[in-house]
Coordinates of C-alpha atoms and ligand atoms in Angstrom, one line a residue:
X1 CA 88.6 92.5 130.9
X2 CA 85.9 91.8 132.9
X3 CA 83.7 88.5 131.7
X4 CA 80.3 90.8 131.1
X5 CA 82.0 93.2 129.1
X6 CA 83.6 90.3 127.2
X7 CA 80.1 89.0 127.0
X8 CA 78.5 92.6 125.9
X9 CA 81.5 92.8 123.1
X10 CA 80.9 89.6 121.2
X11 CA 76.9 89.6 121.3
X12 CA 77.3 92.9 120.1
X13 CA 79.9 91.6 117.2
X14 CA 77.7 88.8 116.4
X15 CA 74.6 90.9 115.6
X16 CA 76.9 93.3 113.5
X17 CA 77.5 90.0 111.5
X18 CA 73.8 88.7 111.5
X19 CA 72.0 91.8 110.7
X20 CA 74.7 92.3 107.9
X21 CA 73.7 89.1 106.0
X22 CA 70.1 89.7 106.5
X23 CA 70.8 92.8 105.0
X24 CA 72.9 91.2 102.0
X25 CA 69.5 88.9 101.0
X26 CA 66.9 91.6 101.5
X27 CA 67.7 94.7 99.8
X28 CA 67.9 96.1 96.2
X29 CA 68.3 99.4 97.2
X30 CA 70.8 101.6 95.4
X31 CA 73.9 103.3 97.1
X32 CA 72.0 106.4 97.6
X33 CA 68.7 105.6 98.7
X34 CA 70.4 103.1 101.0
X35 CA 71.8 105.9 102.8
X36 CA 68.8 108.1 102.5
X37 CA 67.0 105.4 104.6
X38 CA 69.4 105.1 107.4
X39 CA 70.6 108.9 107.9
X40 CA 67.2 110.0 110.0
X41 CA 67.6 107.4 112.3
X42 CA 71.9 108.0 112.6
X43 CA 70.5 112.1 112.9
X44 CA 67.9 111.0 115.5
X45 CA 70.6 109.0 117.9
X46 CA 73.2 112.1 116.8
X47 CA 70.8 114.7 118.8
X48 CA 69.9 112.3 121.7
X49 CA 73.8 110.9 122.5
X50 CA 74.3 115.1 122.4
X51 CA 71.4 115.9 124.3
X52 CA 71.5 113.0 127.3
X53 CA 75.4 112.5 127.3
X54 CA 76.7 116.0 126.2
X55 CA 78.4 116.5 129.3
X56 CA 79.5 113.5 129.9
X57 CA 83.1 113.2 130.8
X58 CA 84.9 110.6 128.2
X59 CA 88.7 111.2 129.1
X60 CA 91.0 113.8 130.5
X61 CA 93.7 115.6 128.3
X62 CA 97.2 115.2 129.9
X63 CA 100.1 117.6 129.1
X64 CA 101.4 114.7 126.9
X65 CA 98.7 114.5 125.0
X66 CA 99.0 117.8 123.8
X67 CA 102.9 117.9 123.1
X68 CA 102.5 114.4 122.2
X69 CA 100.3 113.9 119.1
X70 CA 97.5 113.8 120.7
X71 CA 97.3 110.1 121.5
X72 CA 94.4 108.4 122.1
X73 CA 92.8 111.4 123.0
X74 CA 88.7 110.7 122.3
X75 CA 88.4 113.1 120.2
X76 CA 86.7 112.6 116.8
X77 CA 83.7 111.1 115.5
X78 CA 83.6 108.4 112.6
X79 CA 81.4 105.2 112.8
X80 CA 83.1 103.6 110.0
X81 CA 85.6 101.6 111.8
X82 CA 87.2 100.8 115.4
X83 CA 90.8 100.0 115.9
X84 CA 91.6 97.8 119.2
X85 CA 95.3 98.2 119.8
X86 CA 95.5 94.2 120.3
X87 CA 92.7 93.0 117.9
X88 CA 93.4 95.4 115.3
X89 CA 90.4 96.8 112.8
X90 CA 87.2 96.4 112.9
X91 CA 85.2 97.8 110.0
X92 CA 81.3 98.6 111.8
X93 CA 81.8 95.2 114.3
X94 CA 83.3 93.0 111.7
X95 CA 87.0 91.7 112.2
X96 CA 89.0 91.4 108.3
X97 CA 88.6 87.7 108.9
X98 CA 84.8 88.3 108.8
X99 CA 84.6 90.7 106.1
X100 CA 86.7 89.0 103.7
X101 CA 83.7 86.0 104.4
X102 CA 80.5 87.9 104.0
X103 CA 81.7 90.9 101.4
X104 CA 80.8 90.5 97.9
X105 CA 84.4 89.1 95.4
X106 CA 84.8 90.4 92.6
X107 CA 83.0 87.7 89.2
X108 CA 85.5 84.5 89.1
X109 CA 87.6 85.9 92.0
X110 CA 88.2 85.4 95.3
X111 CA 89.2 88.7 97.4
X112 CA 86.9 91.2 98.7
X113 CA 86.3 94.5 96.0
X114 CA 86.3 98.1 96.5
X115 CA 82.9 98.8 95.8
X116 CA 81.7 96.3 99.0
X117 CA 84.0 97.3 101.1
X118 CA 83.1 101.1 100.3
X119 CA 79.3 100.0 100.8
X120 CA 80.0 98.4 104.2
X121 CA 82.2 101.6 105.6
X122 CA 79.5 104.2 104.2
X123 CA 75.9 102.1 105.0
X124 CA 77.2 99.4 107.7
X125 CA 75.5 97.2 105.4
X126 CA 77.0 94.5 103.4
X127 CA 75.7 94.6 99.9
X128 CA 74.1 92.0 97.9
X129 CA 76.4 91.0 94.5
X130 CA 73.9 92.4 92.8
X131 CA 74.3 96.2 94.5
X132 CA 77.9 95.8 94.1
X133 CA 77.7 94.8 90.2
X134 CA 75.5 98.1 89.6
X135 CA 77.8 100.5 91.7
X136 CA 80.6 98.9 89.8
X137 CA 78.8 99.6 86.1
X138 CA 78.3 103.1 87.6
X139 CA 81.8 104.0 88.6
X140 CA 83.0 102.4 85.3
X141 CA 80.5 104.5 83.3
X142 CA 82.4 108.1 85.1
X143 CA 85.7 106.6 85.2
X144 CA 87.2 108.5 82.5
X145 CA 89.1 111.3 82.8
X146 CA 88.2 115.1 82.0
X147 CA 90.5 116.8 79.4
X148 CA 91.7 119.2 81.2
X149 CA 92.8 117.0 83.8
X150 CA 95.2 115.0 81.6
X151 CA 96.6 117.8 80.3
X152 CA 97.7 118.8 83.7
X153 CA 98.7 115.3 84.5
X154 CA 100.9 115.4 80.8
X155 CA 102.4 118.9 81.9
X156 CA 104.2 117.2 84.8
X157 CA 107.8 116.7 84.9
X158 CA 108.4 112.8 85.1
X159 CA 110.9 113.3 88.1
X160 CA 107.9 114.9 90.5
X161 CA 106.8 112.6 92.9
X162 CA 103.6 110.2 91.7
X163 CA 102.1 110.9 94.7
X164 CA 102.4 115.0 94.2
X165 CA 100.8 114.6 91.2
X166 CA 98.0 112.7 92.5
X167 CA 97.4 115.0 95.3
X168 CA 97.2 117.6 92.5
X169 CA 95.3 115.8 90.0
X170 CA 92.1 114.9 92.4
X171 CA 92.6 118.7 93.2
X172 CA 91.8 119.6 89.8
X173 CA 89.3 117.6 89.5
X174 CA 86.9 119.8 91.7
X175 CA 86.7 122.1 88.9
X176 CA 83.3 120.3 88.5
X177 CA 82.4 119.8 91.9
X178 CA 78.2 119.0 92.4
X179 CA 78.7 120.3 96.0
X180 CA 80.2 123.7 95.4
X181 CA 77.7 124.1 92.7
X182 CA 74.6 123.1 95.3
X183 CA 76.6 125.5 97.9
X184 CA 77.0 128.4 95.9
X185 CA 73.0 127.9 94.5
X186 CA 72.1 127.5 98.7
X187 CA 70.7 124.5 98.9
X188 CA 69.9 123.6 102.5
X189 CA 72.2 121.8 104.8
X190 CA 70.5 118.9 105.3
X191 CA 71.0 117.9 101.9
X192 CA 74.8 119.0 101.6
X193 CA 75.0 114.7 102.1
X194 CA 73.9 114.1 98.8
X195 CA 76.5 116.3 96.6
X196 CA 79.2 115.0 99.0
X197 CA 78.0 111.5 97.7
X198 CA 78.2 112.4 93.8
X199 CA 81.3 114.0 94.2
X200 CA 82.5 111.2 96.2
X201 CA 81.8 108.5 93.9
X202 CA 82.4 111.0 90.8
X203 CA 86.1 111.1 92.2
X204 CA 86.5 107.2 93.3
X205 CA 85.0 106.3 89.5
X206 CA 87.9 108.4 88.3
X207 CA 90.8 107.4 90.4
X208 CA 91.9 104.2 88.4
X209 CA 92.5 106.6 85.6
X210 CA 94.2 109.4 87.6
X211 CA 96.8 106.9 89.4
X212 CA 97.1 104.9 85.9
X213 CA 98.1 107.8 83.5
X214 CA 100.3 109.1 86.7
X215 CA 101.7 105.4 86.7
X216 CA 102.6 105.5 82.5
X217 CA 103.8 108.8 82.2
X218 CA 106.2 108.4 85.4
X219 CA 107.0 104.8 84.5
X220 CA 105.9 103.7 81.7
X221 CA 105.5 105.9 78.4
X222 CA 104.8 102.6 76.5
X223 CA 101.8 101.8 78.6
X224 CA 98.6 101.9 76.5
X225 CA 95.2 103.5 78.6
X226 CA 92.1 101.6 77.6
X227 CA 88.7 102.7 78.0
X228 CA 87.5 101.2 81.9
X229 CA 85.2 97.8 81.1
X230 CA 81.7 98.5 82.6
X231 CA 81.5 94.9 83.7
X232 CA 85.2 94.9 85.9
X233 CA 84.9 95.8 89.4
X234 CA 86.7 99.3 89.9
X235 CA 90.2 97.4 90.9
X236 CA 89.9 95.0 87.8
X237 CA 89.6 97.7 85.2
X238 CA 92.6 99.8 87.5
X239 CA 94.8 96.5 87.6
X240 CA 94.3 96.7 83.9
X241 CA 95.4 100.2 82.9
X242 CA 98.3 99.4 84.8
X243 CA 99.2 96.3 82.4
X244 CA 98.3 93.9 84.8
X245 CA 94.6 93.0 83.2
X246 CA 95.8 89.2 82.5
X247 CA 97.6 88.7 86.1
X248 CA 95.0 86.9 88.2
X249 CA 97.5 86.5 91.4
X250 CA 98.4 90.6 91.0
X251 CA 94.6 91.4 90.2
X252 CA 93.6 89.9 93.4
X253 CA 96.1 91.1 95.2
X254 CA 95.4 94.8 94.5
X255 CA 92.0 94.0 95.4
X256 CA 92.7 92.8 98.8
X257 CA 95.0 95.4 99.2
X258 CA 92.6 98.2 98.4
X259 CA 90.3 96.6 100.4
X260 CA 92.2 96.2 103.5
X261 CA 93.9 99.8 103.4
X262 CA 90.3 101.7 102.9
X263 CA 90.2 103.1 106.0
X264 CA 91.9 102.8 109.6
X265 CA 89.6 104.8 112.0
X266 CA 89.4 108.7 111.8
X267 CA 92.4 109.5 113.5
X268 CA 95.6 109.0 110.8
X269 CA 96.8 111.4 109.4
X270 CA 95.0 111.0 106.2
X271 CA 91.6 110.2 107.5
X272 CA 91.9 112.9 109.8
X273 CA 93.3 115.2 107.2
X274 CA 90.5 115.3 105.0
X275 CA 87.7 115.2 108.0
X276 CA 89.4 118.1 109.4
X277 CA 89.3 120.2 105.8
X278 CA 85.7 118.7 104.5
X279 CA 84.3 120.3 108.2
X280 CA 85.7 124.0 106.3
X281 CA 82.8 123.0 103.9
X282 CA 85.5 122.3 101.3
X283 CA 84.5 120.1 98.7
X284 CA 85.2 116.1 98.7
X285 CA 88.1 116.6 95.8
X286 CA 89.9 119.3 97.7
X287 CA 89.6 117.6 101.3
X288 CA 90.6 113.9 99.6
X289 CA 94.1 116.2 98.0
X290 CA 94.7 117.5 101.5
X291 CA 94.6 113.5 103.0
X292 CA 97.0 112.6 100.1
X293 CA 99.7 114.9 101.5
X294 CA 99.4 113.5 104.8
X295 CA 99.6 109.8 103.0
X296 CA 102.5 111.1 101.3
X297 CA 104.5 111.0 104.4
X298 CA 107.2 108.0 105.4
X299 CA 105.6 107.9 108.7
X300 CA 102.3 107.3 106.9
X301 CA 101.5 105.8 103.8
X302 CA 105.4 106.3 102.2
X303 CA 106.2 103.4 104.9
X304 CA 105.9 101.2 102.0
X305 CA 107.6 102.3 99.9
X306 CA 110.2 102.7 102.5
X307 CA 110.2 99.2 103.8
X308 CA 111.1 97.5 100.2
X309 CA 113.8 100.1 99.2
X310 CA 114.9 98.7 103.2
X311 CA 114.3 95.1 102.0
X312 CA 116.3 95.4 99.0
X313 CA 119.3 96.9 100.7
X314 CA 119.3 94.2 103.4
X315 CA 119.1 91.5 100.3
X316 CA 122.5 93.2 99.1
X317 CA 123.8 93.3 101.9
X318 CA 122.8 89.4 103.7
X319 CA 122.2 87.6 100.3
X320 CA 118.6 86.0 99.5
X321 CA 119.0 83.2 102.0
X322 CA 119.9 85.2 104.9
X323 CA 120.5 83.5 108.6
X324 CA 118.5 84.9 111.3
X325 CA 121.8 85.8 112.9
X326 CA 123.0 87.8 109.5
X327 CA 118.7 89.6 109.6
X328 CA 119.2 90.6 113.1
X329 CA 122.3 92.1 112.8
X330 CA 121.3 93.9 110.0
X331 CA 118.1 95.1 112.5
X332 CA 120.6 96.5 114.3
X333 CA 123.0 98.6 112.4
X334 CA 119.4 100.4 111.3
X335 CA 118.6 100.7 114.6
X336 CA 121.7 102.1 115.3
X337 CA 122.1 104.5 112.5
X338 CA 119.4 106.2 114.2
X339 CA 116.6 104.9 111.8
X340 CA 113.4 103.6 112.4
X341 CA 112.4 99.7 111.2
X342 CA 110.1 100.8 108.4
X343 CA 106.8 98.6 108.7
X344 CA 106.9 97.8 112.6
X345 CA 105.4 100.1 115.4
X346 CA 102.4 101.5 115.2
X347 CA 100.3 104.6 116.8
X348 CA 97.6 102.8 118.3
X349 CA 97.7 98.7 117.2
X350 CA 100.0 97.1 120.3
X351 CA 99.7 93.3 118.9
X352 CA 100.6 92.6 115.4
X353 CA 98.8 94.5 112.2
X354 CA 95.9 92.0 111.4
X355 CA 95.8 93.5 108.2
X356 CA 99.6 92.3 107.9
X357 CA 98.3 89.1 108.7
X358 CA 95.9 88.7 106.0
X359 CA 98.4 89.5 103.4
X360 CA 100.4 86.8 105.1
X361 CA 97.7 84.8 104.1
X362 CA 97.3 85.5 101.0
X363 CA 101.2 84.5 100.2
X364 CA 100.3 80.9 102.2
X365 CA 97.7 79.8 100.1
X366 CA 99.7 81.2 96.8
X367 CA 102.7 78.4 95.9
X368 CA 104.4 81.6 93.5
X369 CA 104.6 83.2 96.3
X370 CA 106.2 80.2 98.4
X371 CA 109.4 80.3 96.0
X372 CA 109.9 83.9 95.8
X373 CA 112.9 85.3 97.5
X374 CA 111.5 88.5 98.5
X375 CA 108.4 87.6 100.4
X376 CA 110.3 84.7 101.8
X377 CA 112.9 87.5 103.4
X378 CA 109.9 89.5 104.5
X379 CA 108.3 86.9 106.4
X380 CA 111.8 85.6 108.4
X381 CA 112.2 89.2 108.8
X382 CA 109.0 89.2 110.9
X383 CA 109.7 86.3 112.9
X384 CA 113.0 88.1 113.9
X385 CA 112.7 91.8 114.1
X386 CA 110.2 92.2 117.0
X387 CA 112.9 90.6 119.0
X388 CA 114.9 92.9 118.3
X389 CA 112.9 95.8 118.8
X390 CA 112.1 94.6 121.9
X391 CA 115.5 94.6 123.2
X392 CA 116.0 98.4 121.5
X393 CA 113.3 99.1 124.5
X394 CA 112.1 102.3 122.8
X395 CA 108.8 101.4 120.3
X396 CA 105.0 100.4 122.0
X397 CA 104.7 98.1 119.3
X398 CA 107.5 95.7 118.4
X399 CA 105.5 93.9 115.5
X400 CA 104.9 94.4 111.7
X401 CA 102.3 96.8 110.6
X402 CA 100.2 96.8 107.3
X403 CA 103.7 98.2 105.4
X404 CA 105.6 95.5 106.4
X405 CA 104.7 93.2 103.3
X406 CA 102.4 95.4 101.1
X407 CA 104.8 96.7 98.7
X408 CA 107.2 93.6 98.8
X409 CA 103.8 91.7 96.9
X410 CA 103.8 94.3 94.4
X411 CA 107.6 94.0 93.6
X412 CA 107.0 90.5 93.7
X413 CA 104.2 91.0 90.8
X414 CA 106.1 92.7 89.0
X415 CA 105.9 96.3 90.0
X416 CA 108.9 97.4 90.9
X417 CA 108.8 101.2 90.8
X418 CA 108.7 101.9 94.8
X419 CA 107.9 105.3 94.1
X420 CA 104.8 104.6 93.1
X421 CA 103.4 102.4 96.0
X422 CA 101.7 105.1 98.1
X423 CA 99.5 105.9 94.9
X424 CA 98.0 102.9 95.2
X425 CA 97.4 103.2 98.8
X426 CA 96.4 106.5 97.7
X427 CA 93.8 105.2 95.5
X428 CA 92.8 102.9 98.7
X429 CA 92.4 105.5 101.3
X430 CA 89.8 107.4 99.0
X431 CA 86.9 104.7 100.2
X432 CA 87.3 105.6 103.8
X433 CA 88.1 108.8 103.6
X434 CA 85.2 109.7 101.2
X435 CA 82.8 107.8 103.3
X436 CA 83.6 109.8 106.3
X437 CA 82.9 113.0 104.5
X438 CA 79.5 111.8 102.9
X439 CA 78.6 111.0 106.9
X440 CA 80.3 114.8 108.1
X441 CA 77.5 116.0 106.0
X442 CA 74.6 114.2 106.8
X443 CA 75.4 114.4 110.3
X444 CA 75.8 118.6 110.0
X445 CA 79.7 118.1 111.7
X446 CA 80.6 121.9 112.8
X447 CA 83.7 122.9 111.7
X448 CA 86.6 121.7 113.3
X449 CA 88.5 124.2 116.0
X450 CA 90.2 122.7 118.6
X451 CA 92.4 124.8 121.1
X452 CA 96.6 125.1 120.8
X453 CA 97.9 126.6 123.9
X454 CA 101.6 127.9 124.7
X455 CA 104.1 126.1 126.7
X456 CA 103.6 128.9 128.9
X457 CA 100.2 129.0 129.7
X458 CA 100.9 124.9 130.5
X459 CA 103.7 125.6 132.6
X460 CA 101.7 128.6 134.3
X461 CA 98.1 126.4 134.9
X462 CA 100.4 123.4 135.8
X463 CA 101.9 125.2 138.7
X464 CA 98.5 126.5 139.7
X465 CA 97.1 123.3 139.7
Ligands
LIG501 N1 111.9 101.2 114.6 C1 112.6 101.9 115.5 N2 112.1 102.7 116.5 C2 110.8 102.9 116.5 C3 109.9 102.2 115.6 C4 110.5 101.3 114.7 N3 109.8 100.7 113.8 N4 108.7 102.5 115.9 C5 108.7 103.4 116.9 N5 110.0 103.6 117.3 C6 110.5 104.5 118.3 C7 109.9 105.9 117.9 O1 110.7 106.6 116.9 C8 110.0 106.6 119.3 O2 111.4 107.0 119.5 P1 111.7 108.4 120.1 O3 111.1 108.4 121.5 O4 113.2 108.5 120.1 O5 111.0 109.5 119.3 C9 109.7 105.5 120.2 O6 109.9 104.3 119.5 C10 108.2 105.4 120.7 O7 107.4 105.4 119.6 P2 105.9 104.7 119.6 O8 105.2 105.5 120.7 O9 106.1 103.3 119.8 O10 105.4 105.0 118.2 P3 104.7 106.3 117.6 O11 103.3 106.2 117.9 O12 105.4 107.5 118.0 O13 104.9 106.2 116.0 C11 105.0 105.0 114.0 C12 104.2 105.2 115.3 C13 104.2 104.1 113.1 C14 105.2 106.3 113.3 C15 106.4 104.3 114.4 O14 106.2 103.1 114.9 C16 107.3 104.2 113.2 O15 108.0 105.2 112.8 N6 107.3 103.1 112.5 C17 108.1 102.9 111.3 C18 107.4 103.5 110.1 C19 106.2 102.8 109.7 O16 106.2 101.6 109.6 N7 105.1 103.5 109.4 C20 103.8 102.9 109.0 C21 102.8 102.8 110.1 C22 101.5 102.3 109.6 C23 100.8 103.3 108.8 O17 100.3 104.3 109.2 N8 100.7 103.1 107.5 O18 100.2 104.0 106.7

């Protein structure tokens, strides 16, 4: 890359980082009113970037584009995030090493919490502990569920999959949704934003409870639900519905974890899922189901589920001290079956998943984590696999993604049931997702409509051309 756009890059990254914290010290502004102060200005740049660069030419679409997923195509608008395929995510300029240094912890622990990371993706700002504590007493205060709702949740058959239900749970929930009340009264567009917000953090405030009473009645009919503690961070009172409320090392896992899976730019499947349904005008409950189904794929957000039931059958098979000879060949007869290497490759990242390596991390400075078996096969597993994958010649990306590890911590804590890992990605995903939708609406989005074509009219325009 040329040295000025080098140049360019970081100054911009370093005044990402510097107006952050002089945000974090000067405000007191809530959630809301936050937003209300920047949206005129993001509105104002909307119409000029429209008006000055509307015709601007940002990429052609090639034939494999189309029939190919529609890589990289520029194609979608989300200010959230930005994913480099070498550096990996950046959530609005700052790297995860960055944000895990400036975001608000949770009280008397170390790892970044939902409700600043949720602030940073919606506002770009980073919140003062203060703002944080306050959104957290808020979603705590409409965390329970509605009656109704666990009813439906009870009426499930045990053997459907927990992330089914949770798709159809946040459904349900939109019996009460503020923004189809403000549509159907026709309130004006330009304040759609602000019903897409109370829904939004309506349905975040209630996801610990969803994904919880999914978790006992799937897993664990002896799990007792206790009212959410207004003065736990949202992942705190969630880690403790799910019998985890005296685990520090599982507590602060799930925290990173939700943290770090909040949002991947707007083009997965699950971000672009629910952008794609919210631009119908659907509500934020109905648009956030949709997302889940998308998540609910082993492509997706099943991957981690995949890679530990993957892990565990290579344990059987190679023993808990396996060689790097007995791992590769092991690489290989899954290869060979035909399978894919659940937790490598990715769509867009072409280095490895920094947000695999901050889990990594997390099990260095840990020493429980030094003597367990699993996590210890995980990480040789790293060190060997993209090797392999290499020499299989097909995947971009030979190296671990997010998945690789993520669920193998959980199984480690304790949490065995693999089925259930995508919930809690599930429960992640909302904070992205959610934000994107809030800014769909202050930004008046159109709804979405792209253009299929037939392999016949390529074939025909291809020829001509
Ligand atoms: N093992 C074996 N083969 C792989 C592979 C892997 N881990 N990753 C990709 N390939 C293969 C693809 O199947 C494809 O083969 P075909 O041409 O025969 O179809 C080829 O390599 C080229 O694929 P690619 O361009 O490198 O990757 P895609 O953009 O098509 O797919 C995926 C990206 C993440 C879906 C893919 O790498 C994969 O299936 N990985 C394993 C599943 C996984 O870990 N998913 C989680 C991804 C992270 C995420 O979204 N989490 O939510």
């Amino acid at each position: 890359m040329p040295p000025l756009i080098v140049a360019a890059r970081h100054a911009i990254k370093c005044s990402a980082l510097r107006t952050s914290y002089r945000t974090r010290y000067a405000s007191s502004l809530s959630l809301k009113e936050t937003l209300a102060e920047i949206i005129p200005a993001k509105r104002e740049q909307l119409a000029r970037v429209r008006k000055e660069y509307g015709q601007t030419v940002l990429g052609d679409i090639k034939v494999e584009n189309v029939i190919g997923g529609m890589r990289g195509l520029k194609a979608l608008l989300w200010e959230g995030s930005l994913l480099d395929p070498n550096e990996g995510i950046r959530f609005h300029g700052l790297s995860i090493p960055e944000v895990q240094k400036v975001l608000p912890a949770a009280r008397g622990g170390k790892e970044i919490i939902a409700e600043s990371m949720f602030w940073l993706l919606i506002t770009g700002k980073v919140p003062t502990e203060e703002q944080t504590r306050r959104l957290s007493q808020q979603l705590a205060e409409n965390g329970a569920l509605p009656q109704y709702v666990k009813d439906i949740l009870d009426a499930f058959p045990r053997t459907l999959h927990p992330m089914t239900q949770l798709g159809m749970g946040v459904a349900a929930l939109n019996h009460d949704s503020r923004f189809v009340k403000a549509y159907d009264r026709g309130v004006l567009k330009s304040e759609y934003w602000t019903y897409a917000l109370e829904d939004s953090l309506d349905l975040l405030a209630k996801l610990p409870s969803l994904a919880a009473r999914i978790y006992r009645n799937v897993h664990r009919p002896d799990l007792k639900l206790p009212d959410l503690d207004k003065n736990q961070d949202l992942v705190g009172n969630y880690a403790t519905l799910l019998g985890y409320g005296d685990n520090d090392g599982m507590k602060e896992y799930l925290r990173l974890y939700i943290a770090l899976h909040g949002d991947h730019e707007g083009g997965n499947v699950s971000a672009h899922t629910s952008h794609l349904v919210a631009s119908a005008l659907s509500d934020p409950y109905i648009s956030y189901s949709a997302a889940l189904f998308g998540l609910a794929g082993p492509l997706h957000g099943l991957a981690n589920q995949e890679v530990l039931r993957w892990i565990l059958s290579m344990k059987d098979a190679v023993g808990e001290n396996a060689s790097n000879e007995q791992i590769k060949d092991y690489l290989w007869s899954t290869l060979k079956s035909g399978r894919v290497i659940p937790g490598y490759g990715h769509g867009v990242l072409r280095d490895p998943d920094p947000r695999f390596i901050a889990l990594q991390n997390f099990c260095e400075v840990r020493p429980e984590l030094q003597d367990s078996p699993i996590i210890q096969l995980v990480k040789k597993t790293s060190e060997v696999a993209p090797g392999v994958l290499r020499q299989h010649g097909k995947t971009k990306n030979p190296n671990p993604n997010v998945d690789a590890t993520s669920g193998c911590l959980l199984y480690h804590y304790g949490l065995t049931e693999f089925n259930y890992y995508t919930v809690i990605f599930g429960v992640s995903r909302a904070l992205g997702c959610l934000a994107q939708i809030v800014w769909s609406r202050a930004l008046g989005l159109p709804i979405e409509r792209p253009k299929s074509i037939t392999l016949g009219a390529i074939e025909e325009f291809a020829i001509k051309a």
